[in-house]
Amino acid sequence: MMGLSGRAAIVGAAESDAIGILPGKSTLQLVAEASLNAAEDAGLSIRDIDAVFTAGWRPTEVAEYLGIAPRFFDGTQVGGSSYVIHVGHAAAAIANGLCEVALIVHGESGRSRIGMFPEGGGPQLPAGQFEAPYGLPGAVGSYAMACSRHMHEFGTTREQLAEIAVATRKWAAMNPKAFSRDPLTIEEVVSAPLICWPFGKLDCCLVTDAAGAVIVTSLERARDCRMRPIRVLGFGEGLDHQIISAMPSYVHGPGRISGPPAFAMAGVTAADIDVAQIYDSFTYTVLLTLEDLGFCRKGEGGAFVAGQRTAPGGAFPLNTSGGGLSYTHPGMFGIFTIIEAVRQLRHEYADQGPRQVADAAIGLIHGTGGRLSATGTAILGRD
Amino acid sequence: MAQDKPLPVPDPVTQPYWDGLNAGELRIQRCRSCEKAVFYPRALCPHCGSRDLGWITCSGRGTLHAFTIAHRGTPAAFKGSTPYVVAMVELEEGARVMTNLIDVDPTPEAVKIGMAVEVVFEKASDAITLAKFRPR
């Protein structure tokens, strides 16, 4: 395992030309823009890419559109965490010489629904037989139900969950690309219209049009690229179910599986993380992940995020882009955790005051996909 | 025009569960090897890997394990039914099943995790009966 740590690095990271509400752009067009922008960020050509990692779209569809015939590809699709998982898969493939320049990309016309890839199951699948007849409202109903159990077992409150939404909004206020930038209060979050109790509208991620991409290459080649390499120090993945009714415990997510190998490979502990990007599909996703990764003890997530601990200037800088709650969320967000981590570790915001986490050297990215189903954790380090 | 609510299509492994509901019984699998309850119905025990599964008839009693109250974001066919409670019930036999909690005020004040519930058989079509639950 130690043989994989730090041998690959992220050298390019970018969004599509614009993000937000883009009714004039197709999903594959967004994918192409982000891919080109990430390659340019790295100082590479899209023709240099020899590996494609994607989810939602199949690798065949993305590679065909981009005009690439990759020698390595991976279409692991476990929801919004897939792209964080791809970082580990790409790093392993690169370290073993199976490819050299890997593109990880995801785009979705999530809001405008232009040229979307097909989704959905059927009435004979497990979800179709054992969940759909009861009107389960997809992701939001699933995460809300899990959250109800945490509130019951540990006394977690809606106000504590709201701390996350409010702190994340403060980061978004400093990001010109963020969709929602107006100040927010805890009272506004808990009194927002209910979607699925215990979640109000502001406990839930945005729905936008956006794409993001990153380029991963060998450390050796990375040092010849345009930007400072951000090394992949450790990674892990975990899953223990797909549909929410099959989740073994609503208060233990797969982060408990994906986190330990990532920290071990990187040779760091939770205390060493300078800045974290944790997929915030819903406020509860963050709270559960903080516990599962060991930033606090099980059941203490509510107390951990209290007092705006994760806001700018707080002790635990978290989701510094504004996250899926306030920056962007086209349907699957994991790719954007990687982009923001890279920017923080490059110190790209060094001239933007509190937006830059001072001296950030080690970052954590964590994706949660499906119905709290599958997670990827990776530790990144400034070269 | 109101959309019809989605109905399950049984498969060969799950058919006995749906047949049971049509007969007014809540039947689930139990592993003969590790003796744990199994739900949803499968071709192997997800707890121990055994192929040796049998069917049992449940008491229909259980407790509320978790729930959400759907107000918005529902599938289209359920828009006219809000607010309603989607719940996980832990059966006396040990399995947890998704259901709707009915005959209850759909508010967090009235719906309490741990409350005792019992099955109600609700005919949804000629072929399908759903297992819903109410407070007992």
Short mmCIF file of C-alpha atoms in Angstrom, two decimals:
data_model
loop_
_atom_site.label_atom_id
_atom_site.label_comp_id
_atom_site.label_asym_id
_atom_site.label_seq_id
_atom_site.Cartn_x
_atom_site.Cartn_y
_atom_site.Cartn_z
CA MET A 1 0.00 0.00 0.00
CA MET A 2 2.77 2.45 0.87
CA GLY A 3 4.05 1.83 -2.65
CA LEU A 4 1.14 3.82 -4.09
CA SER A 5 1.32 6.89 -1.88
CA GLY A 6 2.31 10.08 -3.62
CA ARG A 7 3.28 8.52 -6.95
CA ALA A 8 0.52 10.24 -8.91
CA ALA A 9 -0.48 13.89 -8.83
CA ILE A 10 -3.35 16.08 -9.94
CA VAL A 11 -2.08 18.64 -12.43
CA GLY A 12 -5.25 20.06 -13.93
CA ALA A 13 -8.60 21.05 -12.43
CA ALA A 14 -11.41 23.09 -13.94
CA GLU A 15 -15.13 23.61 -14.35
CA SER A 16 -16.96 24.03 -17.65
CA ASP A 17 -16.75 27.53 -19.20
CA ALA A 18 -19.76 28.52 -17.07
CA ILE A 19 -21.79 26.82 -14.35
CA GLY A 20 -25.27 27.57 -13.06
CA ILE A 21 -28.34 27.73 -15.29
CA LEU A 22 -27.25 26.94 -18.85
CA PRO A 23 -30.25 26.06 -21.04
CA GLY A 24 -28.14 26.60 -24.16
CA LYS A 25 -25.64 23.85 -23.40
CA SER A 26 -25.88 20.10 -23.67
CA THR A 27 -24.48 17.73 -21.09
CA LEU A 28 -21.75 16.44 -23.41
CA GLN A 29 -20.84 20.00 -24.36
CA LEU A 30 -20.29 20.76 -20.68
CA VAL A 31 -18.16 17.61 -20.39
CA ALA A 32 -16.03 18.76 -23.33
CA GLU A 33 -15.55 22.25 -21.93
CA ALA A 34 -14.42 20.98 -18.54
CA SER A 35 -12.07 18.44 -20.14
CA LEU A 36 -10.45 21.08 -22.34
CA ASN A 37 -10.18 23.53 -19.47
CA ALA A 38 -8.58 20.97 -17.14
CA ALA A 39 -6.04 19.98 -19.80
CA GLU A 40 -5.21 23.64 -20.42
CA ASP A 41 -4.85 24.22 -16.69
CA ALA A 42 -2.26 21.44 -16.67
CA GLY A 43 -0.47 22.80 -19.71
CA LEU A 44 -1.38 19.64 -21.61
CA SER A 45 -3.40 18.95 -24.74
CA ILE A 46 -6.52 16.85 -24.72
CA ARG A 47 -4.55 14.68 -27.17
CA ASP A 48 -2.16 13.77 -24.31
CA ILE A 49 -4.94 11.95 -22.41
CA ASP A 50 -4.55 8.16 -22.46
CA ALA A 51 -7.06 7.20 -19.76
CA VAL A 52 -10.71 8.18 -19.19
CA PHE A 53 -12.65 7.89 -15.92
CA THR A 54 -16.30 8.81 -15.84
CA ALA A 55 -19.66 7.90 -14.30
CA GLY A 56 -23.17 8.67 -15.44
CA TRP A 57 -21.82 8.72 -18.95
CA ARG A 58 -20.00 5.57 -19.99
CA PRO A 59 -16.28 5.90 -20.81
CA THR A 60 -17.14 4.94 -24.39
CA GLU A 61 -19.53 7.87 -24.73
CA VAL A 62 -17.14 10.44 -23.28
CA ALA A 63 -14.08 9.14 -25.13
CA GLU A 64 -15.97 9.06 -28.42
CA TYR A 65 -17.17 12.65 -27.99
CA LEU A 66 -13.67 13.86 -27.11
CA GLY A 67 -12.06 11.85 -29.91
CA ILE A 68 -9.85 9.85 -27.57
CA ALA A 69 -9.00 6.13 -27.81
CA PRO A 70 -7.73 5.56 -24.27
CA ARG A 71 -5.58 2.60 -23.28
CA PHE A 72 -7.15 2.53 -19.83
CA PHE A 73 -10.65 3.43 -18.67
CA ASP A 74 -12.94 2.98 -15.68
CA GLY A 75 -16.68 3.57 -15.52
CA THR A 76 -17.19 2.79 -11.85
CA GLN A 77 -20.60 4.36 -11.22
CA VAL A 78 -21.68 4.41 -7.59
CA GLY A 79 -23.21 7.87 -7.60
CA GLY A 80 -21.66 11.22 -6.78
CA SER A 81 -18.68 9.72 -4.98
CA SER A 82 -17.51 7.97 -8.14
CA TYR A 83 -15.05 10.68 -9.16
CA VAL A 84 -13.23 10.62 -5.82
CA ILE A 85 -13.00 6.86 -6.18
CA HIS A 86 -11.66 7.39 -9.72
CA VAL A 87 -8.78 9.43 -8.26
CA GLY A 88 -7.59 6.34 -6.42
CA HIS A 89 -8.15 4.07 -9.38
CA ALA A 90 -6.27 6.47 -11.65
CA ALA A 91 -3.39 6.78 -9.20
CA ALA A 92 -3.11 3.00 -8.96
CA ALA A 93 -3.20 2.57 -12.72
CA ILE A 94 -0.57 5.28 -13.23
CA ALA A 95 1.71 3.86 -10.53
CA ASN A 96 1.54 0.50 -12.29
CA GLY A 97 2.30 1.93 -15.72
CA LEU A 98 -1.12 1.15 -17.19
CA CYS A 99 -1.62 4.75 -18.29
CA GLU A 100 0.07 8.11 -17.86
CA VAL A 101 -2.39 10.98 -18.28
CA ALA A 102 -5.83 10.31 -16.81
CA LEU A 103 -8.93 12.45 -17.32
CA ILE A 104 -11.64 12.26 -14.67
CA VAL A 105 -14.69 14.15 -15.83
CA HIS A 106 -18.32 14.62 -15.00
CA GLY A 107 -20.92 16.98 -16.44
CA GLU A 108 -24.64 17.20 -16.15
CA SER A 109 -27.33 19.49 -17.45
CA GLY A 110 -28.95 18.70 -14.13
CA ARG A 111 -31.26 21.69 -14.09
CA SER A 112 -31.97 22.38 -17.78
CA ARG A 113 -31.94 18.66 -18.71
CA ILE A 114 -30.38 19.18 -22.15
CA GLY A 115 -28.99 15.96 -23.62
CA MET A 116 -28.95 14.10 -20.32
CA PHE A 117 -27.65 10.55 -20.06
CA PRO A 118 -30.34 7.96 -19.29
CA GLU A 119 -31.22 7.31 -15.64
CA GLY A 120 -33.64 5.23 -13.67
CA GLY A 121 -34.45 1.64 -12.82
CA GLY A 122 -37.59 -0.39 -13.23
CA PRO A 123 -40.47 -1.87 -11.25
CA GLN A 124 -38.85 -5.32 -11.06
CA LEU A 125 -35.57 -4.16 -9.47
CA PRO A 126 -35.17 -4.17 -5.68
CA ALA A 127 -35.94 -0.44 -5.44
CA GLY A 128 -38.91 -0.83 -7.79
CA GLN A 129 -40.41 -3.64 -5.74
CA PHE A 130 -39.57 -2.63 -2.20
CA GLU A 131 -39.28 1.18 -2.11
CA ALA A 132 -41.05 2.85 -5.04
CA PRO A 133 -44.57 1.68 -4.08
CA TYR A 134 -44.33 3.80 -0.91
CA GLY A 135 -43.47 7.03 -2.71
CA LEU A 136 -39.95 7.35 -1.35
CA PRO A 137 -38.76 10.75 -2.63
CA GLY A 138 -35.46 9.56 -4.12
CA ALA A 139 -32.26 10.82 -2.58
CA VAL A 140 -33.81 13.46 -0.33
CA GLY A 141 -36.28 11.04 1.27
CA SER A 142 -33.56 8.44 1.74
CA TYR A 143 -31.09 10.75 3.45
CA ALA A 144 -33.87 12.33 5.51
CA MET A 145 -34.94 8.94 6.82
CA ALA A 146 -31.38 8.07 7.81
CA CYS A 147 -31.07 11.45 9.53
CA SER A 148 -34.18 10.80 11.63
CA ARG A 149 -32.36 7.89 13.22
CA HIS A 150 -29.32 10.02 14.13
CA MET A 151 -31.61 12.58 15.75
CA HIS A 152 -33.31 9.79 17.70
CA GLU A 153 -30.14 8.03 18.86
CA PHE A 154 -27.94 11.05 19.60
CA GLY A 155 -30.29 13.99 20.06
CA THR A 156 -28.95 15.74 16.97
CA THR A 157 -31.06 18.81 16.19
CA ARG A 158 -32.15 20.61 13.05
CA GLU A 159 -30.29 23.66 14.37
CA GLN A 160 -27.06 21.67 14.46
CA LEU A 161 -27.62 20.50 10.89
CA ALA A 162 -28.30 24.11 9.91
CA GLU A 163 -24.88 25.15 11.21
CA ILE A 164 -23.42 23.30 8.23
CA ALA A 165 -25.63 25.08 5.68
CA VAL A 166 -24.87 28.49 7.20
CA ALA A 167 -21.11 27.95 7.37
CA THR A 168 -21.03 26.63 3.81
CA ARG A 169 -22.90 29.71 2.60
CA LYS A 170 -20.21 31.92 4.14
CA TRP A 171 -17.59 30.20 1.97
CA ALA A 172 -19.87 30.54 -1.09
CA ALA A 173 -20.14 34.27 -0.49
CA MET A 174 -16.44 34.54 -1.38
CA ASN A 175 -16.73 32.40 -4.53
CA PRO A 176 -17.89 34.39 -7.59
CA LYS A 177 -18.88 31.13 -9.30
CA ALA A 178 -21.19 30.05 -6.47
CA PHE A 179 -24.90 29.82 -7.25
CA SER A 180 -26.19 31.00 -3.83
CA ARG A 181 -24.17 33.72 -2.12
CA ASP A 182 -26.63 35.66 0.06
CA PRO A 183 -26.05 35.49 3.83
CA LEU A 184 -28.03 32.86 5.65
CA THR A 185 -29.04 32.35 9.28
CA ILE A 186 -29.75 29.20 11.25
CA GLU A 187 -33.31 30.44 11.77
CA GLU A 188 -33.77 30.77 8.01
CA VAL A 189 -32.55 27.22 7.47
CA VAL A 190 -34.83 25.59 10.04
CA SER A 191 -37.87 27.63 8.97
CA ALA A 192 -37.43 27.06 5.22
CA PRO A 193 -40.19 25.08 3.49
CA LEU A 194 -40.04 21.40 4.36
CA ILE A 195 -38.99 19.05 1.58
CA CYS A 196 -38.79 15.78 3.50
CA TRP A 197 -38.74 16.18 7.26
CA PRO A 198 -36.27 16.68 8.89
CA PHE A 199 -34.89 18.46 5.82
CA GLY A 200 -36.05 21.85 4.73
CA LYS A 201 -35.11 23.33 1.39
CA LEU A 202 -31.82 24.74 2.70
CA ASP A 203 -30.67 21.37 4.06
CA CYS A 204 -30.63 20.17 0.45
CA CYS A 205 -28.09 20.64 -2.32
CA LEU A 206 -28.67 22.80 -5.36
CA VAL A 207 -29.69 21.56 -8.79
CA THR A 208 -27.54 23.23 -11.45
CA ASP A 209 -25.95 22.75 -14.85
CA ALA A 210 -22.21 22.19 -14.55
CA ALA A 211 -19.24 20.04 -15.42
CA GLY A 212 -15.87 19.54 -13.79
CA ALA A 213 -12.71 17.68 -14.73
CA VAL A 214 -9.30 16.89 -13.31
CA ILE A 215 -6.12 15.51 -14.88
CA VAL A 216 -3.99 13.00 -12.96
CA THR A 217 -0.52 11.95 -14.07
CA SER A 218 2.68 10.43 -12.72
CA LEU A 219 4.59 12.54 -10.21
CA GLU A 220 7.53 12.60 -12.60
CA ARG A 221 5.49 14.02 -15.47
CA ALA A 222 3.54 16.24 -13.10
CA ARG A 223 6.70 18.13 -12.21
CA ASP A 224 6.99 19.18 -15.87
CA CYS A 225 3.42 20.51 -15.98
CA ARG A 226 2.32 24.12 -15.75
CA MET A 227 1.02 24.10 -12.19
CA ARG A 228 2.41 22.83 -8.91
CA PRO A 229 1.52 19.13 -8.58
CA ILE A 230 -0.96 18.11 -5.92
CA ARG A 231 0.03 14.59 -4.90
CA VAL A 232 -2.40 11.76 -4.25
CA LEU A 233 -1.13 10.60 -0.87
CA GLY A 234 -3.78 8.05 0.03
CA PHE A 235 -7.15 6.74 -1.00
CA GLY A 236 -9.85 4.28 -0.05
CA GLU A 237 -13.35 3.27 -1.06
CA GLY A 238 -16.28 1.65 0.70
CA LEU A 239 -19.86 0.57 0.20
CA ASP A 240 -22.33 -1.53 2.14
CA HIS A 241 -25.65 -1.27 0.25
CA GLN A 242 -27.39 0.50 -2.64
CA ILE A 243 -31.01 1.24 -1.62
CA ILE A 244 -31.67 3.01 1.67
CA SER A 245 -33.93 0.23 3.00
CA ALA A 246 -30.93 -2.11 2.80
CA MET A 247 -28.50 0.18 4.68
CA PRO A 248 -27.21 -1.76 7.68
CA SER A 249 -27.09 1.25 10.04
CA TYR A 250 -28.43 4.74 9.37
CA VAL A 251 -25.86 6.24 11.72
CA HIS A 252 -22.78 4.54 10.25
CA GLY A 253 -21.88 5.38 6.65
CA PRO A 254 -19.34 3.71 4.37
CA GLY A 255 -16.87 6.45 5.28
CA ARG A 256 -15.90 4.17 8.15
CA ILE A 257 -14.65 1.77 5.44
CA SER A 258 -13.10 4.22 2.95
CA GLY A 259 -11.43 6.52 5.49
CA PRO A 260 -8.95 4.28 7.36
CA PRO A 261 -7.06 2.96 4.31
CA ALA A 262 -6.81 6.50 2.91
CA PHE A 263 -5.29 7.86 6.11
CA ALA A 264 -3.02 4.81 6.49
CA MET A 265 -1.69 5.03 2.93
CA ALA A 266 -1.00 8.74 3.35
CA GLY A 267 0.58 8.21 6.76
CA VAL A 268 -1.48 10.99 8.31
CA THR A 269 -4.31 11.26 10.83
CA ALA A 270 -7.47 13.35 10.97
CA ALA A 271 -5.57 15.94 13.00
CA ASP A 272 -3.18 16.53 10.08
CA ILE A 273 -5.91 17.66 7.64
CA ASP A 274 -5.66 21.39 6.90
CA VAL A 275 -8.75 21.67 4.71
CA ALA A 276 -11.56 19.23 3.89
CA GLN A 277 -14.03 18.93 1.02
CA ILE A 278 -16.82 16.58 2.08
CA TYR A 279 -19.71 15.94 -0.31
CA ASP A 280 -22.70 17.83 1.08
CA SER A 281 -25.68 16.43 -0.79
CA PHE A 282 -27.59 17.17 2.41
CA THR A 283 -26.53 18.64 5.73
CA TYR A 284 -26.73 15.20 7.31
CA THR A 285 -24.30 13.76 4.76
CA VAL A 286 -21.60 16.04 6.15
CA LEU A 287 -22.41 15.41 9.80
CA LEU A 288 -22.35 11.63 9.35
CA THR A 289 -19.12 11.76 7.34
CA LEU A 290 -17.31 13.82 9.97
CA GLU A 291 -18.07 11.05 12.46
CA ASP A 292 -17.31 8.17 10.10
CA LEU A 293 -13.91 9.62 9.21
CA GLY A 294 -13.00 10.14 12.86
CA PHE A 295 -12.94 13.94 12.99
CA CYS A 296 -15.19 13.50 16.01
CA ARG A 297 -16.67 10.56 17.88
CA LYS A 298 -19.83 8.77 16.77
CA GLY A 299 -22.88 10.76 17.78
CA GLU A 300 -20.91 13.97 18.37
CA GLY A 301 -21.19 15.42 14.87
CA GLY A 302 -23.84 17.90 15.97
CA ALA A 303 -21.64 19.29 18.70
CA PHE A 304 -18.62 19.28 16.36
CA VAL A 305 -20.20 21.62 13.79
CA ALA A 306 -21.77 23.93 16.38
CA GLY A 307 -20.61 27.52 16.73
CA GLN A 308 -19.75 27.80 13.01
CA ARG A 309 -16.65 25.65 13.43
CA THR A 310 -16.56 24.90 9.68
CA ALA A 311 -17.00 28.51 8.51
CA PRO A 312 -14.24 30.85 7.28
CA GLY A 313 -12.02 31.55 10.27
CA GLY A 314 -13.32 28.49 12.09
CA ALA A 315 -11.17 25.68 13.44
CA PHE A 316 -12.17 23.24 10.68
CA PRO A 317 -12.29 24.77 7.16
CA LEU A 318 -14.82 22.69 5.25
CA ASN A 319 -16.34 22.88 1.77
CA THR A 320 -14.50 26.06 0.96
CA SER A 321 -16.06 26.40 -2.50
CA GLY A 322 -19.53 26.67 -1.00
CA GLY A 323 -20.16 22.99 -1.66
CA GLY A 324 -23.15 21.32 -3.20
CA LEU A 325 -25.33 23.33 -0.85
CA SER A 326 -24.36 26.77 -2.20
CA TYR A 327 -21.76 26.60 -5.02
CA THR A 328 -23.00 24.08 -7.57
CA HIS A 329 -24.56 20.62 -7.75
CA PRO A 330 -25.55 19.24 -11.14
CA GLY A 331 -26.67 15.85 -9.78
CA MET A 332 -23.37 14.24 -8.87
CA PHE A 333 -20.92 16.55 -7.10
CA GLY A 334 -17.79 14.51 -6.28
CA ILE A 335 -15.66 15.96 -9.07
CA PHE A 336 -16.00 19.44 -7.56
CA THR A 337 -14.57 18.34 -4.20
CA ILE A 338 -11.37 17.47 -6.07
CA ILE A 339 -11.21 20.77 -7.98
CA GLU A 340 -11.59 22.88 -4.84
CA ALA A 341 -9.05 20.81 -2.89
CA VAL A 342 -6.51 21.32 -5.66
CA ARG A 343 -7.09 25.08 -5.70
CA GLN A 344 -6.71 25.35 -1.91
CA LEU A 345 -3.52 23.26 -1.90
CA ARG A 346 -2.06 25.30 -4.79
CA HIS A 347 -2.83 28.44 -2.74
CA GLU A 348 -4.74 29.85 -5.73
CA TYR A 349 -6.72 32.11 -3.39
CA ALA A 350 -3.62 33.53 -1.70
CA ASP A 351 -4.65 37.10 -2.60
CA GLN A 352 -8.28 36.65 -1.52
CA GLY A 353 -8.00 36.98 2.25
CA PRO A 354 -9.95 34.45 4.31
CA ARG A 355 -10.97 32.47 1.23
CA GLN A 356 -7.51 30.86 1.23
CA VAL A 357 -6.95 28.41 4.08
CA ALA A 358 -3.59 29.62 5.33
CA ASP A 359 -0.64 27.33 4.68
CA ALA A 360 -2.89 24.52 3.45
CA ALA A 361 -0.58 21.57 2.77
CA ILE A 362 -2.75 18.48 3.29
CA GLY A 363 -6.35 18.21 2.12
CA LEU A 364 -9.04 15.59 2.37
CA ILE A 365 -11.68 14.89 -0.24
CA HIS A 366 -14.61 12.63 0.40
CA GLY A 367 -17.54 11.67 -1.79
CA THR A 368 -20.81 10.01 -0.80
CA GLY A 369 -22.87 8.45 -3.56
CA GLY A 370 -26.22 6.83 -4.08
CA ARG A 371 -28.27 6.58 -0.88
CA LEU A 372 -25.37 6.91 1.57
CA SER A 373 -24.32 3.83 -0.39
CA ALA A 374 -20.73 4.22 -1.51
CA THR A 375 -17.92 6.53 -0.47
CA GLY A 376 -14.46 7.45 -1.65
CA THR A 377 -11.89 9.18 0.53
CA ALA A 378 -8.61 10.60 -0.68
CA ILE A 379 -5.81 12.55 0.97
CA LEU A 380 -4.03 15.10 -1.21
CA GLY A 381 -0.78 16.92 -0.51
CA ARG A 382 1.01 19.97 -1.87
CA ASP A 383 4.22 18.81 -3.59
CA MET B 1 -54.62 13.49 -15.36
CA ALA B 2 -53.28 12.00 -12.17
CA GLN B 3 -50.45 9.55 -12.72
CA ASP B 4 -50.90 6.01 -11.38
CA LYS B 5 -48.71 5.16 -8.41
CA PRO B 6 -45.92 2.76 -9.35
CA LEU B 7 -46.62 -0.90 -8.65
CA PRO B 8 -43.99 -3.58 -8.18
CA VAL B 9 -43.44 -6.34 -10.70
CA PRO B 10 -42.56 -9.53 -8.78
CA ASP B 11 -39.72 -11.78 -9.93
CA PRO B 12 -39.35 -15.54 -9.36
CA VAL B 13 -37.51 -15.09 -6.05
CA THR B 14 -39.81 -12.42 -4.62
CA GLN B 15 -43.10 -13.94 -5.82
CA PRO B 16 -43.83 -15.78 -2.52
CA TYR B 17 -43.66 -12.46 -0.65
CA TRP B 18 -46.24 -10.88 -2.97
CA ASP B 19 -48.38 -14.05 -2.94
CA GLY B 20 -48.34 -13.88 0.86
CA LEU B 21 -49.64 -10.32 0.91
CA ASN B 22 -52.46 -11.25 -1.48
CA ALA B 23 -53.36 -14.02 1.00
CA GLY B 24 -53.31 -11.60 3.95
CA GLU B 25 -49.99 -12.81 5.34
CA LEU B 26 -46.63 -11.07 5.71
CA ARG B 27 -44.11 -13.72 4.64
CA ILE B 28 -40.36 -13.15 4.61
CA GLN B 29 -37.33 -15.37 4.25
CA ARG B 30 -35.29 -16.78 7.12
CA CYS B 31 -31.89 -18.40 6.71
CA ARG B 32 -31.85 -22.02 7.89
CA SER B 33 -28.11 -21.80 8.37
CA CYS B 34 -27.62 -18.62 10.46
CA GLU B 35 -31.32 -18.25 11.39
CA LYS B 36 -31.39 -14.54 10.59
CA ALA B 37 -34.38 -12.92 8.91
CA VAL B 38 -33.74 -11.89 5.29
CA PHE B 39 -35.37 -8.98 3.47
CA TYR B 40 -35.78 -8.23 0.59
CA PRO B 41 -36.09 -11.80 -0.72
CA ARG B 42 -32.88 -13.15 -2.22
CA ALA B 43 -31.27 -16.22 -3.75
CA LEU B 44 -28.74 -16.35 -0.92
CA CYS B 45 -28.51 -15.21 2.69
CA PRO B 46 -26.81 -11.77 2.72
CA HIS B 47 -25.71 -12.41 6.31
CA CYS B 48 -23.83 -15.71 5.86
CA GLY B 49 -23.91 -16.65 2.17
CA SER B 50 -26.00 -19.78 2.59
CA ARG B 51 -28.38 -20.89 -0.18
CA ASP B 52 -30.62 -22.58 2.39
CA LEU B 53 -33.46 -20.10 2.84
CA GLY B 54 -37.01 -20.82 3.97
CA TRP B 55 -40.16 -18.72 4.27
CA ILE B 56 -41.82 -17.74 7.56
CA THR B 57 -45.08 -15.93 8.26
CA CYS B 58 -44.55 -12.85 10.42
CA SER B 59 -46.75 -11.65 13.27
CA GLY B 60 -47.25 -8.33 11.48
CA ARG B 61 -46.07 -6.45 14.55
CA GLY B 62 -43.01 -4.26 14.77
CA THR B 63 -41.57 -0.92 15.82
CA LEU B 64 -40.85 2.25 13.88
CA HIS B 65 -37.12 2.34 13.11
CA ALA B 66 -36.82 5.54 11.05
CA PHE B 67 -39.04 7.80 8.98
CA THR B 68 -39.38 10.86 6.82
CA ILE B 69 -42.41 13.02 6.15
CA ALA B 70 -42.64 13.75 2.44
CA HIS B 71 -43.82 17.27 1.62
CA ARG B 72 -42.04 18.04 -1.67
CA GLY B 73 -39.67 16.29 -4.04
CA THR B 74 -41.94 13.28 -4.29
CA PRO B 75 -42.37 11.09 -7.36
CA ALA B 76 -45.00 12.66 -9.62
CA ALA B 77 -47.70 10.13 -8.79
CA PHE B 78 -47.50 11.02 -5.08
CA LYS B 79 -47.78 14.81 -5.40
CA GLY B 80 -51.46 14.73 -4.47
CA SER B 81 -50.80 12.60 -1.38
CA THR B 82 -48.47 14.89 0.58
CA PRO B 83 -47.69 15.05 3.40
CA TYR B 84 -47.23 11.34 3.97
CA VAL B 85 -44.91 9.19 6.07
CA VAL B 86 -42.35 6.88 4.48
CA ALA B 87 -41.01 4.64 7.19
CA MET B 88 -38.74 1.77 8.03
CA VAL B 89 -40.37 -0.77 10.34
CA GLU B 90 -38.36 -3.33 12.26
CA LEU B 91 -40.45 -6.49 12.38
CA GLU B 92 -40.58 -8.66 15.51
CA GLU B 93 -38.80 -11.30 13.44
CA GLY B 94 -35.81 -8.98 12.96
CA ALA B 95 -36.05 -7.77 9.36
CA ARG B 96 -36.53 -4.10 8.46
CA VAL B 97 -38.97 -3.16 5.71
CA MET B 98 -39.89 0.08 3.99
CA THR B 99 -43.54 1.06 4.18
CA ASN B 100 -45.97 3.91 4.69
CA LEU B 101 -47.11 4.66 8.21
CA ILE B 102 -50.85 5.37 7.89
CA ASP B 103 -53.68 6.33 10.23
CA VAL B 104 -51.39 8.83 11.95
CA ASP B 105 -50.98 12.60 11.86
CA PRO B 106 -47.99 13.13 9.51
CA THR B 107 -46.01 15.35 11.89
CA PRO B 108 -42.85 14.78 13.90
CA GLU B 109 -44.94 15.36 17.02
CA ALA B 110 -47.18 12.35 16.29
CA VAL B 111 -44.72 10.00 14.61
CA LYS B 112 -42.12 8.70 17.04
CA ILE B 113 -39.25 6.31 16.43
CA GLY B 114 -39.74 3.24 18.60
CA MET B 115 -43.55 3.38 18.48
CA ALA B 116 -45.38 0.06 18.17
CA VAL B 117 -46.94 -0.60 14.77
CA GLU B 118 -48.89 -3.35 13.01
CA VAL B 119 -49.35 -4.37 9.40
CA VAL B 120 -52.34 -3.35 7.28
CA PHE B 121 -52.88 -5.11 3.96
CA GLU B 122 -53.79 -2.58 1.29
CA LYS B 123 -54.99 -3.88 -2.06
CA ALA B 124 -53.34 -1.82 -4.82
CA SER B 125 -54.44 -3.79 -7.91
CA ASP B 126 -55.80 -7.20 -8.85
CA ALA B 127 -52.25 -8.59 -8.64
CA ILE B 128 -50.63 -6.52 -5.90
CA THR B 129 -51.29 -5.98 -2.20
CA LEU B 130 -48.99 -3.65 -0.26
CA ALA B 131 -47.97 -4.07 3.39
CA LYS B 132 -48.55 -0.77 5.15
CA PHE B 133 -48.37 -0.13 8.88
CA ARG B 134 -50.34 1.81 11.49
CA PRO B 135 -49.80 2.53 15.17
CA ARG B 136 -51.05 -0.23 17.50
#
